[in-house]
Amino acid sequence: MFPDPQSLARALLAGERRALARAITLIESTRPDHRLAAEALLHEVLPHAGRSIRVGITGVPGAGKSTFIEAFGLNVVERGHRLAVLAVDPSSPRSGGSILGDKTRMEELSRDQRAFIRPSPSGCTLGGVARRTREAMLVCEAAGFDVILVETVGVGQSETAVADMVDLFLLLLVPGGGDELQGIKKGIVELADAIIVNKADGDLEAAAGRAARDYRNALHLLTPANAAWMVPVLTCSALARSGIDQVWETVETFGQTMKDSGRFEERRAEQAHAWMWSEIAETLLQTLKDDPSVARQLPDLEAGVTRGFLAPGAAARQLVEAFRSRAPSSE
Ligand SMILES: Nc1nc2c(ncn2[C@@H]2O[C@H](COP(=O)(O)OP(=O)(O)OP(=O)(O)O)[C@@H](O)[C@H]2O)c(=O)[nH]1
Protein backbone atom coordinates (compact mmCIF):
# COMPACT_ATOMS: atom_id res chain seq x y z
CA MET A 1 0.00 0.00 0.00
CA PHE A 2 1.23 3.44 -0.91
CA PRO A 3 0.34 6.58 1.02
CA ASP A 4 -1.47 9.20 -1.02
CA PRO A 5 0.79 11.16 -3.39
CA GLN A 6 0.56 14.37 -1.35
CA SER A 7 1.72 12.73 1.90
CA LEU A 8 4.40 10.85 0.03
CA ALA A 9 5.59 14.10 -1.54
CA ARG A 10 5.70 15.80 1.86
CA ALA A 11 7.75 12.98 3.38
CA LEU A 12 10.02 12.99 0.36
CA LEU A 13 10.65 16.72 0.55
CA ALA A 14 11.34 16.35 4.27
CA GLY A 15 14.17 14.03 3.25
CA GLU A 16 12.75 10.76 4.55
CA ARG A 17 14.77 8.02 2.95
CA ARG A 18 12.00 5.49 3.16
CA ALA A 19 9.71 7.87 1.31
CA LEU A 20 12.26 8.14 -1.49
CA ALA A 21 12.47 4.37 -1.87
CA ARG A 22 8.67 4.11 -1.87
CA ALA A 23 8.32 6.94 -4.37
CA ILE A 24 10.63 5.16 -6.78
CA THR A 25 8.80 1.86 -6.28
CA LEU A 26 5.57 3.70 -7.11
CA ILE A 27 7.13 5.20 -10.24
CA GLU A 28 8.35 1.79 -11.35
CA SER A 29 4.97 0.14 -10.93
CA THR A 30 3.08 -0.65 -14.11
CA ARG A 31 -0.34 -0.75 -12.47
CA PRO A 32 -2.57 1.92 -14.03
CA ASP A 33 -3.71 3.30 -10.64
CA HIS A 34 -0.09 3.49 -9.49
CA ARG A 35 0.81 5.33 -12.67
CA LEU A 36 -1.80 7.97 -11.93
CA ALA A 37 -0.53 8.28 -8.36
CA ALA A 38 3.05 8.53 -9.67
CA GLU A 39 2.02 11.34 -11.99
CA ALA A 40 0.36 13.17 -9.10
CA LEU A 41 3.50 12.69 -7.02
CA LEU A 42 5.71 14.03 -9.81
CA HIS A 43 3.44 17.04 -10.16
CA GLU A 44 3.92 17.78 -6.44
CA VAL A 45 7.69 17.41 -6.46
CA LEU A 46 8.56 18.91 -9.84
CA PRO A 47 9.00 22.48 -8.51
CA HIS A 48 11.63 21.09 -6.13
CA ALA A 49 13.49 19.03 -8.71
CA GLY A 50 16.26 20.03 -11.09
CA ARG A 51 18.77 21.53 -8.67
CA SER A 52 21.50 19.05 -9.41
CA ILE A 53 24.15 18.07 -11.85
CA ARG A 54 23.17 14.95 -13.77
CA VAL A 55 26.11 12.81 -14.79
CA GLY A 56 25.91 9.78 -17.07
CA ILE A 57 28.57 7.09 -17.12
CA THR A 58 29.33 4.17 -19.36
CA GLY A 59 32.36 2.05 -19.96
CA VAL A 60 33.77 -0.93 -21.75
CA PRO A 61 33.18 -4.21 -19.87
CA GLY A 62 35.70 -4.65 -17.12
CA ALA A 63 36.68 -0.97 -17.19
CA GLY A 64 36.00 -0.85 -13.48
CA LYS A 65 32.71 1.04 -13.44
CA SER A 66 31.57 -0.25 -10.07
CA THR A 67 34.94 0.47 -8.49
CA PHE A 68 34.95 3.90 -10.10
CA ILE A 69 31.42 4.76 -8.96
CA GLU A 70 32.37 3.78 -5.43
CA ALA A 71 35.54 5.94 -5.46
CA PHE A 72 33.89 8.88 -7.24
CA GLY A 73 30.77 8.66 -5.08
CA LEU A 74 32.71 8.71 -1.82
CA ASN A 75 34.77 11.64 -3.08
CA VAL A 76 31.64 13.57 -3.96
CA VAL A 77 29.84 12.95 -0.65
CA GLU A 78 33.01 13.91 1.25
CA ARG A 79 32.73 17.28 -0.46
CA GLY A 80 29.35 17.76 1.17
CA HIS A 81 27.17 16.68 -1.74
CA ARG A 82 24.42 14.10 -1.68
CA LEU A 83 24.67 11.54 -4.42
CA ALA A 84 22.05 9.34 -6.02
CA VAL A 85 23.21 6.50 -8.27
CA LEU A 86 20.66 5.19 -10.76
CA ALA A 87 21.02 2.80 -13.66
CA VAL A 88 19.66 2.17 -17.11
CA ASP A 89 20.14 -1.48 -17.80
CA PRO A 90 17.32 -2.93 -19.86
CA SER A 91 19.25 -6.17 -20.33
CA SER A 92 18.95 -7.50 -16.83
CA PRO A 93 15.99 -7.76 -14.51
CA ARG A 94 16.45 -6.38 -11.05
CA SER A 95 17.37 -9.72 -9.56
CA GLY A 96 19.76 -10.52 -12.37
CA GLY A 97 23.20 -9.31 -13.17
CA SER A 98 22.57 -5.59 -12.99
CA ILE A 99 25.73 -3.82 -12.01
CA LEU A 100 23.94 -1.98 -9.22
CA GLY A 101 21.87 -4.98 -8.24
CA ASP A 102 24.81 -6.30 -6.33
CA LYS A 103 25.52 -3.56 -3.86
CA THR A 104 28.43 -5.43 -2.38
CA ARG A 105 30.39 -4.12 -5.32
CA MET A 106 29.90 -0.65 -3.86
CA GLU A 107 29.99 -1.64 -0.28
CA GLU A 108 31.22 1.55 1.31
CA LEU A 109 29.05 3.84 -0.78
CA SER A 110 25.90 1.79 -0.27
CA ARG A 111 26.31 2.09 3.50
CA ASP A 112 26.80 5.85 3.34
CA GLN A 113 23.73 7.85 4.33
CA ARG A 114 24.76 10.67 2.01
CA ALA A 115 24.36 8.35 -0.97
CA PHE A 116 21.37 6.54 -2.40
CA ILE A 117 21.85 3.64 -4.80
CA ARG A 118 19.03 2.23 -6.85
CA PRO A 119 19.39 -0.61 -9.35
CA SER A 120 17.89 -0.43 -12.80
CA PRO A 121 14.13 -0.91 -12.89
CA SER A 122 13.11 -4.09 -14.56
CA GLY A 123 11.20 -3.35 -17.71
CA CYS A 124 10.85 -4.89 -21.06
CA THR A 125 11.71 -1.90 -23.23
CA LEU A 126 14.54 0.57 -23.08
CA GLY A 127 11.92 3.32 -23.34
CA GLY A 128 10.16 2.07 -20.21
CA VAL A 129 13.39 1.76 -18.25
CA ALA A 130 14.55 5.21 -19.39
CA ARG A 131 11.24 6.83 -18.47
CA ARG A 132 11.33 5.41 -14.97
CA THR A 133 14.95 6.40 -14.48
CA ARG A 134 14.17 9.97 -15.53
CA GLU A 135 11.33 10.11 -13.08
CA ALA A 136 13.46 8.55 -10.34
CA MET A 137 16.02 11.27 -11.03
CA LEU A 138 13.40 13.96 -10.39
CA VAL A 139 12.29 12.48 -7.08
CA CYS A 140 15.90 12.07 -5.95
CA GLU A 141 16.49 15.74 -6.70
CA ALA A 142 13.37 16.72 -4.80
CA ALA A 143 14.66 14.66 -1.87
CA GLY A 144 17.79 16.82 -1.83
CA PHE A 145 20.26 14.78 -3.87
CA ASP A 146 22.32 17.29 -5.81
CA VAL A 147 24.55 14.95 -7.80
CA ILE A 148 22.81 12.28 -9.87
CA LEU A 149 24.91 9.58 -11.45
CA VAL A 150 23.17 7.45 -14.07
CA GLU A 151 25.13 4.43 -15.16
CA THR A 152 24.56 2.23 -18.16
CA VAL A 153 26.10 -1.08 -19.04
CA GLY A 154 26.43 -0.18 -22.65
CA VAL A 155 23.86 -2.40 -24.24
CA GLY A 156 22.40 -1.26 -27.54
CA GLN A 157 20.85 2.16 -27.41
CA SER A 158 21.04 2.62 -23.66
CA GLU A 159 23.96 5.06 -23.91
CA THR A 160 21.94 7.39 -26.11
CA ALA A 161 19.02 7.15 -23.71
CA VAL A 162 21.26 8.08 -20.80
CA ALA A 163 23.03 10.87 -22.71
CA ASP A 164 19.58 12.32 -23.41
CA MET A 165 18.74 12.56 -19.73
CA VAL A 166 21.97 13.91 -18.23
CA ASP A 167 23.99 17.13 -18.32
CA LEU A 168 27.26 15.43 -19.08
CA PHE A 169 28.38 11.98 -20.06
CA LEU A 170 31.54 10.21 -18.90
CA LEU A 171 33.17 7.38 -20.79
CA LEU A 172 35.37 5.04 -18.79
CA LEU A 173 38.11 3.21 -20.66
CA VAL A 174 41.10 1.08 -19.76
CA PRO A 175 44.70 1.19 -20.90
CA GLY A 176 46.16 -1.50 -23.06
CA GLY A 177 45.53 -2.65 -26.53
CA GLY A 178 47.03 0.61 -27.73
CA ASP A 179 44.38 0.50 -30.35
CA GLU A 180 43.16 4.05 -29.91
CA LEU A 181 39.41 4.08 -30.06
CA GLN A 182 39.17 0.68 -31.63
CA GLY A 183 36.53 -1.54 -30.21
CA ILE A 184 34.49 1.35 -28.92
CA LYS A 185 31.60 2.35 -31.04
CA LYS A 186 32.38 5.75 -32.51
CA GLY A 187 28.89 6.94 -31.70
CA ILE A 188 29.56 6.42 -28.01
CA VAL A 189 32.80 8.38 -28.11
CA GLU A 190 30.90 11.22 -29.72
CA LEU A 191 28.47 11.28 -26.80
CA ALA A 192 31.27 11.66 -24.25
CA ASP A 193 31.92 15.01 -22.58
CA ALA A 194 34.95 13.56 -20.80
CA ILE A 195 36.97 10.39 -21.27
CA ILE A 196 38.55 8.74 -18.26
CA VAL A 197 41.24 6.12 -18.54
CA ASN A 198 40.93 4.03 -15.39
CA LYS A 199 43.49 1.67 -13.82
CA ALA A 200 46.33 4.20 -14.00
CA ASP A 201 48.23 2.41 -11.26
CA GLY A 202 51.13 -0.01 -10.79
CA ASP A 203 52.21 -1.71 -13.98
CA LEU A 204 49.39 -0.09 -15.89
CA GLU A 205 50.24 3.51 -15.05
CA ALA A 206 52.51 4.18 -18.03
CA ALA A 207 50.11 2.40 -20.38
CA ALA A 208 47.25 4.54 -19.08
CA GLY A 209 49.24 7.69 -19.88
CA ARG A 210 49.93 6.40 -23.39
CA ALA A 211 46.31 5.43 -23.90
CA ALA A 212 45.20 8.90 -22.79
CA ARG A 213 47.53 10.48 -25.35
CA ASP A 214 46.22 8.16 -28.07
CA TYR A 215 42.64 9.00 -27.19
CA ARG A 216 43.44 12.72 -27.22
CA ASN A 217 44.91 12.38 -30.71
CA ALA A 218 41.97 10.33 -31.90
CA LEU A 219 39.54 12.91 -30.55
CA HIS A 220 41.07 15.56 -32.77
CA LEU A 221 39.71 13.64 -35.70
CA LEU A 222 36.16 13.86 -34.43
CA THR A 223 33.92 16.87 -34.73
CA PRO A 224 33.32 18.24 -31.24
CA ALA A 225 29.70 17.89 -30.17
CA ASN A 226 29.96 21.12 -28.27
CA ALA A 227 31.87 24.12 -29.59
CA ALA A 228 32.38 25.56 -26.09
CA TRP A 229 33.90 22.37 -24.68
CA MET A 230 37.06 20.46 -25.54
CA VAL A 231 36.54 16.88 -24.42
CA PRO A 232 39.27 16.21 -21.84
CA VAL A 233 40.96 12.83 -21.45
CA LEU A 234 41.89 12.12 -17.84
CA THR A 235 43.56 9.21 -16.11
CA CYS A 236 42.63 7.84 -12.70
CA SER A 237 42.83 4.80 -10.52
CA ALA A 238 39.51 3.89 -9.00
CA LEU A 239 41.27 1.22 -6.95
CA ALA A 240 43.93 3.53 -5.51
CA ARG A 241 41.41 6.39 -5.53
CA SER A 242 43.80 8.72 -7.31
CA GLY A 243 42.85 11.19 -10.01
CA ILE A 244 39.26 11.24 -8.76
CA ASP A 245 39.47 14.90 -7.67
CA GLN A 246 40.23 15.84 -11.28
CA VAL A 247 37.16 13.97 -12.49
CA TRP A 248 34.95 15.88 -10.08
CA GLU A 249 36.64 19.19 -11.03
CA THR A 250 35.93 18.39 -14.68
CA VAL A 251 32.27 17.80 -13.86
CA GLU A 252 32.09 21.14 -12.04
CA THR A 253 33.93 23.04 -14.77
CA PHE A 254 31.69 21.54 -17.41
CA GLY A 255 28.57 22.51 -15.45
CA GLN A 256 29.84 26.06 -14.97
CA THR A 257 30.89 26.44 -18.61
CA MET A 258 27.48 25.28 -19.79
CA LYS A 259 25.68 27.54 -17.32
CA ASP A 260 27.77 30.56 -18.36
CA SER A 261 26.88 30.00 -22.00
CA GLY A 262 23.19 29.41 -21.25
CA ARG A 263 23.51 25.95 -22.75
CA PHE A 264 22.82 24.13 -19.49
CA GLU A 265 19.21 25.27 -19.11
CA GLU A 266 18.67 25.20 -22.84
CA ARG A 267 19.70 21.56 -23.03
CA ARG A 268 17.51 20.58 -20.10
CA ALA A 269 14.57 22.29 -21.77
CA GLU A 270 15.29 20.40 -25.00
CA GLN A 271 15.54 17.14 -23.07
CA ALA A 272 12.21 17.74 -21.31
CA HIS A 273 10.59 18.55 -24.64
CA ALA A 274 12.00 15.43 -26.31
CA TRP A 275 10.92 13.39 -23.30
CA MET A 276 7.36 14.64 -23.67
CA TRP A 277 7.34 13.53 -27.30
CA SER A 278 8.71 10.12 -26.48
CA GLU A 279 5.98 9.78 -23.84
CA ILE A 280 3.43 10.71 -26.49
CA ALA A 281 4.84 8.15 -28.89
CA GLU A 282 4.90 5.44 -26.25
CA THR A 283 1.41 6.20 -24.93
CA LEU A 284 -0.08 6.40 -28.41
CA LEU A 285 1.53 3.17 -29.47
CA GLN A 286 0.28 1.38 -26.38
CA THR A 287 -3.23 2.80 -26.85
CA LEU A 288 -3.18 1.65 -30.44
CA LYS A 289 -2.01 -1.84 -29.51
CA ASP A 290 -4.68 -2.08 -26.81
CA ASP A 291 -7.45 -1.14 -29.21
CA PRO A 292 -9.73 -4.14 -29.93
CA SER A 293 -10.26 -3.36 -33.61
CA VAL A 294 -6.53 -3.00 -34.11
CA ALA A 295 -5.95 -6.24 -32.21
CA ARG A 296 -8.47 -8.00 -34.47
CA GLN A 297 -6.78 -6.95 -37.68
CA LEU A 298 -3.20 -7.19 -36.49
CA PRO A 299 -2.48 -10.92 -36.96
CA ASP A 300 -3.58 -10.94 -40.62
CA LEU A 301 -1.76 -7.74 -41.43
CA GLU A 302 1.41 -8.91 -39.70
CA ALA A 303 1.24 -12.20 -41.55
CA GLY A 304 0.81 -10.34 -44.83
CA VAL A 305 3.84 -8.19 -44.14
CA THR A 306 6.10 -11.01 -43.01
CA ARG A 307 5.13 -13.20 -45.98
CA GLY A 308 5.86 -10.35 -48.29
CA PHE A 309 2.51 -9.77 -50.00
CA LEU A 310 1.53 -6.66 -48.06
CA ALA A 311 3.66 -3.51 -47.96
CA PRO A 312 4.52 -2.50 -44.36
CA GLY A 313 3.43 1.06 -45.08
CA ALA A 314 0.00 -0.08 -46.29
CA ALA A 315 -0.43 -2.37 -43.27
CA ALA A 316 0.50 0.43 -40.89
CA ARG A 317 -1.96 2.79 -42.57
CA GLN A 318 -4.78 0.25 -42.34
CA LEU A 319 -4.15 -0.24 -38.64
CA VAL A 320 -4.08 3.49 -37.96
CA GLU A 321 -7.28 3.88 -39.98
CA ALA A 322 -8.91 1.11 -37.95
CA PHE A 323 -7.82 2.86 -34.78
CA ARG A 324 -9.01 6.28 -35.89
CA SER A 325 -12.39 5.11 -37.00
CA ARG A 326 -12.89 3.39 -33.67
CA ALA A 327 -11.56 6.18 -31.44
CA PRO A 328 -14.68 8.45 -31.24
CA SER A 329 -17.00 5.66 -30.10
CA SER A 330 -14.61 4.71 -27.30
CA GLU A 331 -14.68 8.23 -25.76
N1 LIG B 1 44.42 -2.08 -11.31
C1 LIG B 1 43.18 -1.62 -11.23
N2 LIG B 1 42.15 -2.49 -11.30
C2 LIG B 1 40.90 -1.97 -11.22
C3 LIG B 1 40.65 -0.59 -11.05
N3 LIG B 1 39.33 -0.39 -11.02
C4 LIG B 1 38.76 -1.62 -11.14
N4 LIG B 1 39.70 -2.55 -11.26
C5 LIG B 1 39.50 -4.00 -11.38
O1 LIG B 1 38.85 -4.27 -12.61
C6 LIG B 1 37.94 -5.34 -12.48
C7 LIG B 1 36.56 -4.88 -12.92
O2 LIG B 1 36.12 -3.94 -12.01
P1 LIG B 1 34.59 -3.60 -11.78
O3 LIG B 1 34.52 -2.39 -10.95
O4 LIG B 1 33.88 -4.82 -11.33
O5 LIG B 1 34.26 -3.28 -13.29
P2 LIG B 1 32.95 -3.15 -14.11
O6 LIG B 1 33.27 -2.30 -15.28
O7 LIG B 1 31.87 -2.76 -13.19
O8 LIG B 1 32.80 -4.58 -14.56
P3 LIG B 1 31.84 -5.20 -15.62
O9 LIG B 1 30.97 -6.09 -14.78
O10 LIG B 1 32.73 -5.96 -16.53
O11 LIG B 1 31.13 -4.08 -16.26
C8 LIG B 1 37.98 -5.75 -11.02
O12 LIG B 1 38.85 -6.85 -10.90
C9 LIG B 1 38.55 -4.53 -10.34
O13 LIG B 1 39.24 -4.84 -9.15
C10 LIG B 1 41.79 0.29 -10.96
O14 LIG B 1 41.69 1.50 -10.81
N5 LIG B 1 43.01 -0.29 -11.07
PDB file of N, CA, C and O in Angstrom, residues 62-72 74 105 108 172 174 196-204 235-244:
ATOM      1  N   GLY A  62      34.463  -4.461 -17.882  1.00  0.00           N
ATOM      2  CA  GLY A  62      35.696  -4.646 -17.125  1.00  0.00           C
ATOM      3  C   GLY A  62      36.501  -3.373 -16.917  1.00  0.00           C
ATOM      4  O   GLY A  62      37.610  -3.413 -16.375  1.00  0.00           O
ATOM      5  N   ALA A  63      35.958  -2.229 -17.347  1.00  0.00           N
ATOM      6  CA  ALA A  63      36.679  -0.965 -17.189  1.00  0.00           C
ATOM      7  C   ALA A  63      36.804  -0.571 -15.719  1.00  0.00           C
ATOM      8  O   ALA A  63      37.654   0.234 -15.356  1.00  0.00           O
ATOM      9  N   GLY A  64      35.948  -1.162 -14.914  1.00  0.00           N
ATOM     10  CA  GLY A  64      36.002  -0.854 -13.482  1.00  0.00           C
ATOM     11  C   GLY A  64      34.934   0.144 -13.074  1.00  0.00           C
ATOM     12  O   GLY A  64      35.135   0.946 -12.169  1.00  0.00           O
ATOM     13  N   LYS A  65      33.787   0.069 -13.723  1.00  0.00           N
ATOM     14  CA  LYS A  65      32.711   1.038 -13.439  1.00  0.00           C
ATOM     15  C   LYS A  65      32.272   1.016 -11.980  1.00  0.00           C
ATOM     16  O   LYS A  65      32.161   2.065 -11.357  1.00  0.00           O
ATOM     17  N   SER A  66      32.039  -0.176 -11.459  1.00  0.00           N
ATOM     18  CA  SER A  66      31.568  -0.251 -10.065  1.00  0.00           C
ATOM     19  C   SER A  66      32.611   0.341  -9.121  1.00  0.00           C
ATOM     20  O   SER A  66      32.285   1.118  -8.226  1.00  0.00           O
ATOM     21  N   THR A  67      33.861  -0.040  -9.339  1.00  0.00           N
ATOM     22  CA  THR A  67      34.940   0.469  -8.492  1.00  0.00           C
ATOM     23  C   THR A  67      35.035   1.989  -8.630  1.00  0.00           C
ATOM     24  O   THR A  67      35.215   2.709  -7.655  1.00  0.00           O
ATOM     25  N   PHE A  68      34.873   2.459  -9.863  1.00  0.00           N
ATOM     26  CA  PHE A  68      34.952   3.896 -10.102  1.00  0.00           C
ATOM     27  C   PHE A  68      33.791   4.628  -9.417  1.00  0.00           C
ATOM     28  O   PHE A  68      33.985   5.658  -8.777  1.00  0.00           O
ATOM     29  N   ILE A  69      32.586   4.084  -9.551  1.00  0.00           N
ATOM     30  CA  ILE A  69      31.420   4.762  -8.959  1.00  0.00           C
ATOM     31  C   ILE A  69      31.585   4.837  -7.439  1.00  0.00           C
ATOM     32  O   ILE A  69      31.281   5.845  -6.813  1.00  0.00           O
ATOM     33  N   GLU A  70      32.120   3.772  -6.879  1.00  0.00           N
ATOM     34  CA  GLU A  70      32.368   3.778  -5.429  1.00  0.00           C
ATOM     35  C   GLU A  70      33.373   4.889  -5.064  1.00  0.00           C
ATOM     36  O   GLU A  70      33.124   5.696  -4.174  1.00  0.00           O
ATOM     37  N   ALA A  71      34.498   4.952  -5.782  1.00  0.00           N
ATOM     38  CA  ALA A  71      35.537   5.939  -5.463  1.00  0.00           C
ATOM     39  C   ALA A  71      35.036   7.366  -5.724  1.00  0.00           C
ATOM     40  O   ALA A  71      35.194   8.266  -4.897  1.00  0.00           O
ATOM     41  N   PHE A  72      34.404   7.553  -6.857  1.00  0.00           N
ATOM     42  CA  PHE A  72      33.893   8.875  -7.239  1.00  0.00           C
ATOM     43  C   PHE A  72      32.792   9.308  -6.262  1.00  0.00           C
ATOM     44  O   PHE A  72      32.774  10.434  -5.780  1.00  0.00           O
ATOM     45  N   LEU A  74      32.220   8.368  -3.159  1.00  0.00           N
ATOM     46  CA  LEU A  74      32.715   8.709  -1.822  1.00  0.00           C
ATOM     47  C   LEU A  74      33.398  10.071  -1.851  1.00  0.00           C
ATOM     48  O   LEU A  74      33.242  10.880  -0.937  1.00  0.00           O
ATOM     49  N   ARG A 105      29.318  -4.667  -4.476  1.00  0.00           N
ATOM     50  CA  ARG A 105      30.395  -4.121  -5.317  1.00  0.00           C
ATOM     51  C   ARG A 105      30.639  -2.647  -5.011  1.00  0.00           C
ATOM     52  O   ARG A 105      31.597  -2.065  -5.476  1.00  0.00           O
ATOM     53  N   GLU A 108      31.078   0.369   0.451  1.00  0.00           N
ATOM     54  CA  GLU A 108      31.218   1.551   1.310  1.00  0.00           C
ATOM     55  C   GLU A 108      30.167   2.599   0.967  1.00  0.00           C
ATOM     56  O   GLU A 108      29.531   3.181   1.838  1.00  0.00           O
ATOM     57  N   LEU A 172      34.264   5.662 -19.526  1.00  0.00           N
ATOM     58  CA  LEU A 172      35.366   5.041 -18.785  1.00  0.00           C
ATOM     59  C   LEU A 172      36.050   3.989 -19.659  1.00  0.00           C
ATOM     60  O   LEU A 172      35.397   3.075 -20.160  1.00  0.00           O
ATOM     61  N   VAL A 174      39.938   1.672 -20.440  1.00  0.00           N
ATOM     62  CA  VAL A 174      41.098   1.075 -19.764  1.00  0.00           C
ATOM     63  C   VAL A 174      42.316   1.149 -20.673  1.00  0.00           C
ATOM     64  O   VAL A 174      42.182   1.168 -21.899  1.00  0.00           O
ATOM     65  N   ILE A 196      37.713   9.048 -19.419  1.00  0.00           N
ATOM     66  CA  ILE A 196      38.549   8.743 -18.259  1.00  0.00           C
ATOM     67  C   ILE A 196      39.208   7.387 -18.479  1.00  0.00           C
ATOM     68  O   ILE A 196      38.525   6.396 -18.718  1.00  0.00           O
ATOM     69  N   VAL A 197      40.522   7.387 -18.429  1.00  0.00           N
ATOM     70  CA  VAL A 197      41.240   6.116 -18.538  1.00  0.00           C
ATOM     71  C   VAL A 197      41.494   5.631 -17.113  1.00  0.00           C
ATOM     72  O   VAL A 197      42.274   6.233 -16.367  1.00  0.00           O
ATOM     73  N   ASN A 198      40.813   4.568 -16.751  1.00  0.00           N
ATOM     74  CA  ASN A 198      40.931   4.031 -15.392  1.00  0.00           C
ATOM     75  C   ASN A 198      42.122   3.060 -15.310  1.00  0.00           C
ATOM     76  O   ASN A 198      42.731   2.730 -16.328  1.00  0.00           O
ATOM     77  N   LYS A 199      42.429   2.646 -14.112  1.00  0.00           N
ATOM     78  CA  LYS A 199      43.491   1.670 -13.824  1.00  0.00           C
ATOM     79  C   LYS A 199      44.889   2.262 -14.045  1.00  0.00           C
ATOM     80  O   LYS A 199      45.824   1.523 -14.391  1.00  0.00           O
ATOM     81  N   ALA A 200      45.013   3.575 -13.882  1.00  0.00           N
ATOM     82  CA  ALA A 200      46.327   4.198 -13.998  1.00  0.00           C
ATOM     83  C   ALA A 200      47.082   3.978 -12.685  1.00  0.00           C
ATOM     84  O   ALA A 200      47.231   4.893 -11.869  1.00  0.00           O
ATOM     85  N   ASP A 201      47.484   2.746 -12.473  1.00  0.00           N
ATOM     86  CA  ASP A 201      48.229   2.413 -11.257  1.00  0.00           C
ATOM     87  C   ASP A 201      49.179   1.259 -11.545  1.00  0.00           C
ATOM     88  O   ASP A 201      49.028   0.540 -12.535  1.00  0.00           O
ATOM     89  N   GLY A 202      50.170   1.107 -10.676  1.00  0.00           N
ATOM     90  CA  GLY A 202      51.130  -0.006 -10.788  1.00  0.00           C
ATOM     91  C   GLY A 202      51.684  -0.157 -12.195  1.00  0.00           C
ATOM     92  O   GLY A 202      52.055   0.828 -12.843  1.00  0.00           O
ATOM     93  N   ASP A 203      51.660  -1.389 -12.658  1.00  0.00           N
ATOM     94  CA  ASP A 203      52.214  -1.706 -13.981  1.00  0.00           C
ATOM     95  C   ASP A 203      51.457  -1.004 -15.104  1.00  0.00           C
ATOM     96  O   ASP A 203      51.980  -0.860 -16.209  1.00  0.00           O
ATOM     97  N   LEU A 204      50.232  -0.644 -14.828  1.00  0.00           N
ATOM     98  CA  LEU A 204      49.393  -0.088 -15.894  1.00  0.00           C
ATOM     99  C   LEU A 204      49.503   1.434 -16.025  1.00  0.00           C
ATOM    100  O   LEU A 204      48.945   2.027 -16.944  1.00  0.00           O
ATOM    101  N   THR A 235      43.240  10.553 -16.591  1.00  0.00           N
ATOM    102  CA  THR A 235      43.556   9.208 -16.106  1.00  0.00           C
ATOM    103  C   THR A 235      43.238   9.165 -14.609  1.00  0.00           C
ATOM    104  O   THR A 235      43.296  10.183 -13.932  1.00  0.00           O
ATOM    105  N   CYS A 236      42.859   7.984 -14.143  1.00  0.00           N
ATOM    106  CA  CYS A 236      42.628   7.839 -12.703  1.00  0.00           C
ATOM    107  C   CYS A 236      42.825   6.386 -12.304  1.00  0.00           C
ATOM    108  O   CYS A 236      42.917   5.499 -13.168  1.00  0.00           O
ATOM    109  N   SER A 237      42.872   6.171 -11.026  1.00  0.00           N
ATOM    110  CA  SER A 237      42.826   4.802 -10.521  1.00  0.00           C
ATOM    111  C   SER A 237      41.693   4.731  -9.514  1.00  0.00           C
ATOM    112  O   SER A 237      41.766   5.339  -8.443  1.00  0.00           O
ATOM    113  N   ALA A 238      40.660   4.022  -9.903  1.00  0.00           N
ATOM    114  CA  ALA A 238      39.511   3.888  -9.002  1.00  0.00           C
ATOM    115  C   ALA A 238      39.913   3.058  -7.785  1.00  0.00           C
ATOM    116  O   ALA A 238      39.460   3.312  -6.675  1.00  0.00           O
ATOM    117  N   LEU A 239      40.830   2.116  -8.013  1.00  0.00           N
ATOM    118  CA  LEU A 239      41.268   1.221  -6.945  1.00  0.00           C
ATOM    119  C   LEU A 239      42.101   1.985  -5.917  1.00  0.00           C
ATOM    120  O   LEU A 239      41.860   1.886  -4.714  1.00  0.00           O
ATOM    121  N   ALA A 240      43.071   2.758  -6.415  1.00  0.00           N
ATOM    122  CA  ALA A 240      43.933   3.533  -5.514  1.00  0.00           C
ATOM    123  C   ALA A 240      43.279   4.864  -5.140  1.00  0.00           C
ATOM    124  O   ALA A 240      43.822   5.606  -4.325  1.00  0.00           O
ATOM    125  N   ARG A 241      42.154   5.136  -5.737  1.00  0.00           N
ATOM    126  CA  ARG A 241      41.406   6.387  -5.525  1.00  0.00           C
ATOM    127  C   ARG A 241      42.269   7.615  -5.809  1.00  0.00           C
ATOM    128  O   ARG A 241      42.257   8.592  -5.075  1.00  0.00           O
ATOM    129  N   SER A 242      43.026   7.548  -6.899  1.00  0.00           N
ATOM    130  CA  SER A 242      43.799   8.716  -7.310  1.00  0.00           C
ATOM    131  C   SER A 242      43.231   9.248  -8.617  1.00  0.00           C
ATOM    132  O   SER A 242      42.666   8.484  -9.417  1.00  0.00           O
ATOM    133  N   GLY A 243      43.357  10.544  -8.787  1.00  0.00           N
ATOM    134  CA  GLY A 243      42.850  11.186 -10.011  1.00  0.00           C
ATOM    135  C   GLY A 243      41.352  11.436  -9.964  1.00  0.00           C
ATOM    136  O   GLY A 243      40.768  11.942 -10.920  1.00  0.00           O
ATOM    137  N   ILE A 244      40.730  11.104  -8.862  1.00  0.00           N
ATOM    138  CA  ILE A 244      39.264  11.241  -8.760  1.00  0.00           C
ATOM    139  C   ILE A 244      38.876  12.718  -8.576  1.00  0.00           C
ATOM    140  O   ILE A 244      37.852  13.160  -9.098  1.00  0.00           O
TER     141      ILE A 244
END
